[in-house]
Coordinates of C-alpha atoms in Angstrom, one line a residue:
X82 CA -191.9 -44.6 97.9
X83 CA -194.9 -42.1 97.5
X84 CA -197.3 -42.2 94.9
X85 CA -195.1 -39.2 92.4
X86 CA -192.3 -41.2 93.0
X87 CA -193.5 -44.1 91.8
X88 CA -195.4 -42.3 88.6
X89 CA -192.2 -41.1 87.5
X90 CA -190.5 -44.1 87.9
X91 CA -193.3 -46.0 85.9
X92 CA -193.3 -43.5 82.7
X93 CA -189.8 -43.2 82.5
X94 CA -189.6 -47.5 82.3
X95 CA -192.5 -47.3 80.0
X96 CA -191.0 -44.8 77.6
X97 CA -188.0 -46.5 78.0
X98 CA -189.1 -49.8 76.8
X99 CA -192.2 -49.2 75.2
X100 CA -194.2 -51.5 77.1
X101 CA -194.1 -53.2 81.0
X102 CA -195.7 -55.9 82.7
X103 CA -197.3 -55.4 86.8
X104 CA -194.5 -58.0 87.7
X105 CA -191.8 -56.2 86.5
X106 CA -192.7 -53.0 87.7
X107 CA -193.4 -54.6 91.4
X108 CA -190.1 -55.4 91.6
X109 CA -188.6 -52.5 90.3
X110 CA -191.0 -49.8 93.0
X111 CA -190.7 -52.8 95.7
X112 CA -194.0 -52.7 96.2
X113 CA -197.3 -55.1 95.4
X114 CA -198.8 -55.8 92.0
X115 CA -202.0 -54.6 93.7
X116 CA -200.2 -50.7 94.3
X117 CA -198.8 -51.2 90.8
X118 CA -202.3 -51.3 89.1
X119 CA -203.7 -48.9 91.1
X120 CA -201.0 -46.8 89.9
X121 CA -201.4 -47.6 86.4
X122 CA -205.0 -47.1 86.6
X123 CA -204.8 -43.9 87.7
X124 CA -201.8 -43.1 84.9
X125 CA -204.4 -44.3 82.0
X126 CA -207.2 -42.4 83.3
X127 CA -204.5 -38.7 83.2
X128 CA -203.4 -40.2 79.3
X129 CA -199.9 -40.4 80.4
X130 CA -200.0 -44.6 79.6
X131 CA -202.0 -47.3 77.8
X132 CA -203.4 -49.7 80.1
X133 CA -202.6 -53.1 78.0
X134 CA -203.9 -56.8 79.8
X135 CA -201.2 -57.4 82.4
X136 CA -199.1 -53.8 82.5
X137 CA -199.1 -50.6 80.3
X138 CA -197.5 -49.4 77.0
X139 CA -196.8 -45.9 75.3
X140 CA -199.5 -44.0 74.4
X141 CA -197.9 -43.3 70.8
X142 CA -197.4 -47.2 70.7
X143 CA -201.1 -47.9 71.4
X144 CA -202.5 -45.4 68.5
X145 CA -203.6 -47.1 64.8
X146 CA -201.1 -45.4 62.7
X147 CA -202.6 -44.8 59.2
X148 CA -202.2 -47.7 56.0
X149 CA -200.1 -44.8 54.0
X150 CA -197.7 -43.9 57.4
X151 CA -196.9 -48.1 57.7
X152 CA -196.3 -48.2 54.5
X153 CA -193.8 -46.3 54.3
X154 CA -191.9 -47.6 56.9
X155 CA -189.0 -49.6 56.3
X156 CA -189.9 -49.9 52.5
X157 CA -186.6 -51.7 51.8
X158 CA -186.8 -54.5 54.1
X159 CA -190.6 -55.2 53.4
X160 CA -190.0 -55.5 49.8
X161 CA -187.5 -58.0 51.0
X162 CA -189.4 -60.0 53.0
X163 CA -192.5 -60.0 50.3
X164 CA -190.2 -61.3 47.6
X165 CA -189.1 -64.1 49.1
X166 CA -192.9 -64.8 50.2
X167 CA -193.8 -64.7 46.5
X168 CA -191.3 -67.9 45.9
X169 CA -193.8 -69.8 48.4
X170 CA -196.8 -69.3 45.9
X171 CA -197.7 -71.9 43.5
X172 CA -199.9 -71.0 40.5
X173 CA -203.1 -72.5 40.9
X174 CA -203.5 -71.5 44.8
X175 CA -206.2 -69.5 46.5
X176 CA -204.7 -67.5 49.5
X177 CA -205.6 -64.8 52.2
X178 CA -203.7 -61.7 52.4
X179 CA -204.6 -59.5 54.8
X180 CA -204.6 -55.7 55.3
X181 CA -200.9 -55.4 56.4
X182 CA -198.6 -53.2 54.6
X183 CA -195.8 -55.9 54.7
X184 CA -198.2 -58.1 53.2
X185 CA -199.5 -55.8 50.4
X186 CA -195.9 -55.4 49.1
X187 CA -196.7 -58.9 47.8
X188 CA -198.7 -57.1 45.0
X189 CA -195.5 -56.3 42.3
X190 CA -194.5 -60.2 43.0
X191 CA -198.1 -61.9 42.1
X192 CA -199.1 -60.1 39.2
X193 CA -197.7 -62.9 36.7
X194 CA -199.5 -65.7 39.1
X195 CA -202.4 -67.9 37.9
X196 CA -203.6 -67.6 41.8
X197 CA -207.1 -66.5 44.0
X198 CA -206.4 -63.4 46.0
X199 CA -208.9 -63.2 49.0
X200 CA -208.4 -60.0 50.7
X201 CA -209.8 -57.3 52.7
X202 CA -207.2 -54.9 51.9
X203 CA -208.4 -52.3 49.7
X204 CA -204.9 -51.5 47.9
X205 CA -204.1 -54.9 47.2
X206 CA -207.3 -54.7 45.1
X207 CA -206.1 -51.5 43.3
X208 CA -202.8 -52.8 42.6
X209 CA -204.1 -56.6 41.4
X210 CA -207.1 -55.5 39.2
X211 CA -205.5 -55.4 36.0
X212 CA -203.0 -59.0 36.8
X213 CA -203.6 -62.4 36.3
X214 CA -204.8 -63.2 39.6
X215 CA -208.4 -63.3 39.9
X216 CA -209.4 -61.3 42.8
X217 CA -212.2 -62.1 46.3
X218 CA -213.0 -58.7 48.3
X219 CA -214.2 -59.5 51.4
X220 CA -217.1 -57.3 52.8
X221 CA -217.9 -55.7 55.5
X222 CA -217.1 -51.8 56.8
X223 CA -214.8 -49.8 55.5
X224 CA -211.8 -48.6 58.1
X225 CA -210.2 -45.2 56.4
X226 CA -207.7 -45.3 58.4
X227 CA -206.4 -48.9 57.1
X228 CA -208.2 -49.0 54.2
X229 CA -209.6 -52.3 54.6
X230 CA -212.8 -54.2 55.5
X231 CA -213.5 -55.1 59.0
X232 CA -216.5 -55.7 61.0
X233 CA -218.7 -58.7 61.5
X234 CA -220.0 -60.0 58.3
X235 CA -216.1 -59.6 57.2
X236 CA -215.9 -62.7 59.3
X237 CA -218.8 -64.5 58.2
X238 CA -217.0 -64.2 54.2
X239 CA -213.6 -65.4 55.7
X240 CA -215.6 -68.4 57.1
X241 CA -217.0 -69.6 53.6
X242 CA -213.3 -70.0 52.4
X243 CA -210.6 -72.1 52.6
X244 CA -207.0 -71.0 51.3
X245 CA -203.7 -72.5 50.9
X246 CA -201.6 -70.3 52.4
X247 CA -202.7 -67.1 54.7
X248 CA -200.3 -64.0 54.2
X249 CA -200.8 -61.8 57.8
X250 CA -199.2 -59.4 59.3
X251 CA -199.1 -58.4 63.1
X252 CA -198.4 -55.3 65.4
X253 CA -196.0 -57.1 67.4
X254 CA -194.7 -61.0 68.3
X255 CA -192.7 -62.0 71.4
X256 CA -192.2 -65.6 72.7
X257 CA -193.1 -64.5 76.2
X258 CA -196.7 -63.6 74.7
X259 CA -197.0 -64.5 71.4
X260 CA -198.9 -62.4 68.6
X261 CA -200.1 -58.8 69.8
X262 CA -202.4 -55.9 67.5
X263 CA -203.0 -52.4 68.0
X264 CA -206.7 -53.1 67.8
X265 CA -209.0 -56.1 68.6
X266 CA -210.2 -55.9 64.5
X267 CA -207.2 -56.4 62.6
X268 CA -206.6 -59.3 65.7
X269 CA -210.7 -61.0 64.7
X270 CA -209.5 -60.8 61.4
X271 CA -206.4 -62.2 61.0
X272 CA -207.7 -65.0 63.5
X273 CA -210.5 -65.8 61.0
X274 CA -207.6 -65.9 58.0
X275 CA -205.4 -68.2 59.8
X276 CA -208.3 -70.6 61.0
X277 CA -209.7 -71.4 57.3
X278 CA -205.8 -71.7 55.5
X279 CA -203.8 -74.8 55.4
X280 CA -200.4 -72.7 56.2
X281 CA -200.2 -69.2 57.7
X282 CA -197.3 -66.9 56.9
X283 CA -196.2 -64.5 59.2
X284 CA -194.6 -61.4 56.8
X285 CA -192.9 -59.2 60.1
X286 CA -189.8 -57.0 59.7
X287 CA -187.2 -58.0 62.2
X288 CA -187.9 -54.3 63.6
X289 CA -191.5 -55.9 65.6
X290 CA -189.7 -59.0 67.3
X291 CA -190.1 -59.0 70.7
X292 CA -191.8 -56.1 70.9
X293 CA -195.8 -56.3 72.6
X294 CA -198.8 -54.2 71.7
X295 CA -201.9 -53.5 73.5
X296 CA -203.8 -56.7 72.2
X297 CA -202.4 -60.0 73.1
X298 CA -204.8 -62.4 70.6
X299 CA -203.1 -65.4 69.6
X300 CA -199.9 -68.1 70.2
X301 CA -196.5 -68.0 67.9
X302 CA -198.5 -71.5 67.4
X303 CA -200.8 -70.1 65.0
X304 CA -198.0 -69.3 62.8
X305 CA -196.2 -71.7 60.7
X306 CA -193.6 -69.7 58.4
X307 CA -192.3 -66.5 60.1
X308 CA -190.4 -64.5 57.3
X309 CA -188.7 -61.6 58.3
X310 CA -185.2 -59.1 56.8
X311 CA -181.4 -60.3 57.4
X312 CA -181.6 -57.5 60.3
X313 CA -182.5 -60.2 62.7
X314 CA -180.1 -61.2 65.7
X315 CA -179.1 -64.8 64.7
X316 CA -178.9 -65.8 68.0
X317 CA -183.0 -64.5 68.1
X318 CA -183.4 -66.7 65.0
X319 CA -182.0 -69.7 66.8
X320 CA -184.1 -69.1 69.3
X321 CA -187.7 -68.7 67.7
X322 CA -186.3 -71.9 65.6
X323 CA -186.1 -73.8 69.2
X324 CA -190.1 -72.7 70.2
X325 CA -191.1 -74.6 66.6
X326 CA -191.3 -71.6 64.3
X327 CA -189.9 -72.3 60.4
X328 CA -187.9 -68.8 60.2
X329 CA -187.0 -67.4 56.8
X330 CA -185.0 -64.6 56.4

């Protein structure tokens, strides 16, 4: 198989599944890993793929899609998943939320709360000023885009703090690889969340399971409560139940 063979074999897999490891697309040309990422080098460099640690992705797949565009994505389910997160907050506790839009859907559910909000998303800050939860903006550079704070000294606040519970979200979980983010940022930050909370909260509709993005940053380890919508396959739920994760849904 020549080299335009193979390339059309590879994009048609990757638009096909969104995302492919070297392995799997060895055996599918029947040829080395080493030809594989020679091939997929050369792809990346015409923008026909995203070069990801171990295979490629879709380019649309790989591109930071706007706070406003997530958050109107599957509005019906995230308000789902963020009011049954609400029931696990206990007046009196001081938790992360981070810049997810599953996560800021949280906001309508909290506003009665006698709680800390310590946040670098910018609309959870809008929609909790006038509320009865006292408010922590982390600092650091503003991201448009996301409207949130990322950068460096963002960290450095996160690391001054300790929360009771960490409210993330995440671009894409598998048990093969874990947690995966469309950007190394939003993967620091949510790393820094999750090591100064007592419990992290994984707030994911059921639409991101098993699906990988071009960051792989963290274990399903580093999750303790995975909450997602009734969509999910129960025979998925069993399984992410088996690997140690507390599923609600």
């Amino acid at each position: 198989m020549n080299f335009q063979q193979r390339k059309q074999l590879i994009l048609q897999t990757v638009d096909e599944k969104g995302a492919v490891d070297v392995p799997e697309l060895a055996e599918l040309l029947q040829t080395s890993a080493m030809t594989v990422r020679r091939d997929l080098v050369q792809l990346a460099a015409a923008g026909l793929i995203y070069r990801t640690h171990g295979g490629a992705m879709r380019v649309r797949d790989a591109m930071v899609v706007p706070f406003a565009n997530k958050s109107a994505m599957n509005v019906a389910h995230k308000e789902a998943i963020a009011q049954r997160a609400a029931q696990e907050i206990l007046d009196g506790d001081v938790i992360f939320m981070d810049c997810g839009s599953t996560v800021a859907h949280l906001c309508p559910f909290i506003r009665h709360k006698r709680i800390t909000v310590i946040t670098n998303s910018l609309p959870v800050i809008s929609e909790l000023l006038n509320s009865s939860v006292t408010l922590n903006l982390i600092g650091g550079e503003v991201d448009k885009e996301r409207q949130a704070i990322h950068g460096s000294m963002a960290g450095e606040h996160i690391a001054r703090y300790h929360a009771d519970r960490a409210f993330i979200g995440v671009d894409g979980i598998s048990l093969a690889n874990g947690l995966s983010a469309n950007g190394e940022q939003e993967a620091q930050l949510t790393l820094a969340l999750a090591r100064q909370a007592s419990r992290v909260y994984l707030l994911c509709d059921s639409s991101k399971l098993e699906t990988d993005k071009y960051l792989f940053f963290a274990p399903l380890s580093l999750v303790d409560v995975l909450i997602t919508d009734a969509q999910i396959n129960p025979d998925l739920a069993d399984t992410y139940r088996q690997a140690g994760i507390d599923l609600i849904y």
